[in-house]
Amino acid sequence: RAARELREGGQAAQAQVLGLGRINSCTNPSAICVARLRTARRTLAVPDPTVQQPQDSEEIAMQVDLFLSHNKVDPRADAVLRAQPADIQNAVIERGDLADCENASTALMGRIKASID
């Protein structure tokens, strides 16, 4: 899946993903590739066809609830995500689940910070 998405990502997104360095020593290189590609698409304002954008605040709240129920994080990280504006919440959720993360709460906080910056 990651290889297909990268091939279909466009030259600018590919260059940005590949410019971030090697991923073959990562625990899950496919997940890293997909996350980098989504970040590149956001940076380049290229819509990600695999992610349906939420339409209203109720839908975003439901997606946040679902994301947090699948990714066990501490109450502080949960509260920080819920307190973010919808575009930041959506950017964090677009990066996928936190299943491969050693510390899901720390990873979530990092994603929030990266999405804000």
Short mmCIF file of C-alpha atoms in Angstrom, two decimals:
data_model
loop_
_atom_site.label_atom_id
_atom_site.label_comp_id
_atom_site.label_asym_id
_atom_site.label_seq_id
_atom_site.Cartn_x
_atom_site.Cartn_y
_atom_site.Cartn_z
CA ARG A 1 0.00 0.00 0.00
CA ALA A 2 2.75 2.47 0.96
CA ALA A 3 4.67 1.87 -2.25
CA ARG A 4 1.54 2.36 -4.36
CA GLU A 5 0.63 5.58 -2.55
CA LEU A 6 4.16 6.90 -2.95
CA ARG A 7 4.18 6.10 -6.69
CA GLU A 8 0.83 7.86 -7.11
CA GLY A 9 1.78 10.79 -4.85
CA GLY A 10 3.22 13.11 -7.46
CA GLN A 11 6.80 14.27 -7.94
CA ALA A 12 6.75 17.09 -5.40
CA ALA A 13 5.36 14.86 -2.64
CA GLN A 14 7.76 12.05 -3.57
CA ALA A 15 10.73 14.41 -3.39
CA GLN A 16 9.63 15.68 0.01
CA VAL A 17 9.13 12.15 1.39
CA LEU A 18 12.42 10.85 0.05
CA GLY A 19 14.25 13.97 1.17
CA LEU A 20 13.50 13.13 4.81
CA GLY A 21 15.95 10.22 4.77
CA ARG A 22 16.01 6.45 4.94
CA ILE A 23 13.30 4.47 6.70
CA ASN A 24 14.52 0.90 6.23
CA SER A 25 15.77 0.69 9.83
CA CYS A 26 12.38 1.73 11.26
CA THR A 27 10.13 -0.81 12.96
CA ASN A 28 7.35 -0.16 10.43
CA PRO A 29 8.75 1.54 7.32
CA SER A 30 5.41 1.39 5.50
CA ALA A 31 3.66 3.37 8.24
CA ILE A 32 6.48 5.93 8.27
CA CYS A 33 6.25 6.28 4.48
CA VAL A 34 2.48 6.79 4.55
CA ALA A 35 2.74 9.32 7.41
CA ARG A 36 5.45 11.25 5.56
CA LEU A 37 3.40 11.21 2.37
CA ARG A 38 0.32 12.57 4.16
CA THR A 39 2.44 15.31 5.72
CA ALA A 40 3.87 16.15 2.31
CA ARG A 41 0.39 16.32 0.80
CA ARG A 42 -0.75 18.65 3.57
CA THR A 43 2.31 20.84 3.12
CA LEU A 44 1.82 20.94 -0.63
CA ALA A 45 -1.97 21.33 -0.28
CA VAL A 46 -2.55 18.13 -2.28
CA PRO A 47 -5.73 16.40 -1.05
CA ASP A 48 -5.27 12.87 0.24
CA PRO A 49 -7.80 10.73 -1.64
CA THR A 50 -7.70 8.00 1.03
CA VAL A 51 -8.96 10.28 3.81
CA GLN A 52 -12.49 11.61 3.86
CA GLN A 53 -12.51 15.11 5.34
CA PRO A 54 -15.05 15.67 8.11
CA GLN A 55 -17.82 18.09 7.22
CA ASP A 56 -19.04 19.43 10.56
CA SER A 57 -17.98 19.70 14.18
CA GLU A 58 -20.18 16.77 15.21
CA GLU A 59 -18.51 14.50 12.66
CA ILE A 60 -15.05 15.66 13.75
CA ALA A 61 -15.95 15.01 17.39
CA MET A 62 -17.08 11.50 16.45
CA GLN A 63 -13.81 10.86 14.61
CA VAL A 64 -11.82 12.11 17.60
CA ASP A 65 -13.82 9.82 19.91
CA LEU A 66 -13.20 6.86 17.61
CA PHE A 67 -9.49 7.66 17.28
CA LEU A 68 -9.07 7.95 21.05
CA SER A 69 -11.02 4.75 21.71
CA HIS A 70 -8.66 2.83 19.39
CA ASN A 71 -5.51 4.47 20.73
CA LYS A 72 -5.15 4.19 24.47
CA VAL A 73 -3.61 7.46 25.63
CA ASP A 74 -3.43 9.09 29.03
CA PRO A 75 -6.12 11.59 30.11
CA ARG A 76 -3.85 14.59 29.52
CA ALA A 77 -3.12 13.68 25.89
CA ASP A 78 -6.82 12.93 25.39
CA ALA A 79 -7.77 16.37 26.72
CA VAL A 80 -5.12 18.16 24.65
CA LEU A 81 -6.39 16.59 21.41
CA ARG A 82 -9.99 17.39 22.25
CA ALA A 83 -9.05 21.02 22.96
CA GLN A 84 -7.48 21.55 19.52
CA PRO A 85 -9.28 23.21 16.61
CA ALA A 86 -10.87 20.89 14.06
CA ASP A 87 -8.11 21.30 11.47
CA ILE A 88 -5.44 20.20 13.96
CA GLN A 89 -7.57 17.27 15.14
CA ASN A 90 -8.08 16.20 11.55
CA ALA A 91 -4.36 16.50 10.75
CA VAL A 92 -3.49 14.31 13.75
CA ILE A 93 -6.10 11.68 12.85
CA GLU A 94 -4.97 11.63 9.20
CA ARG A 95 -1.56 10.37 10.28
CA GLY A 96 -3.14 7.08 11.33
CA ASP A 97 -3.31 5.09 14.51
CA LEU A 98 -0.70 4.90 17.23
CA ALA A 99 -0.54 1.10 17.47
CA ASP A 100 3.15 0.89 16.55
CA CYS A 101 4.18 3.59 19.02
CA GLU A 102 5.96 2.60 22.20
CA ASN A 103 4.26 5.43 24.10
CA ALA A 104 1.01 6.42 22.38
CA SER A 105 0.48 9.48 24.58
CA THR A 106 3.90 10.93 23.78
CA ALA A 107 3.43 10.17 20.09
CA LEU A 108 0.03 11.89 20.11
CA MET A 109 1.47 14.99 21.78
CA GLY A 110 4.24 15.06 19.16
CA ARG A 111 1.73 14.83 16.34
CA ILE A 112 -0.30 17.65 17.82
CA LYS A 113 2.79 19.84 18.12
CA ALA A 114 3.89 19.01 14.56
CA SER A 115 0.41 19.81 13.23
CA ILE A 116 0.39 23.16 15.00
CA ASP A 117 3.85 24.09 13.69
#
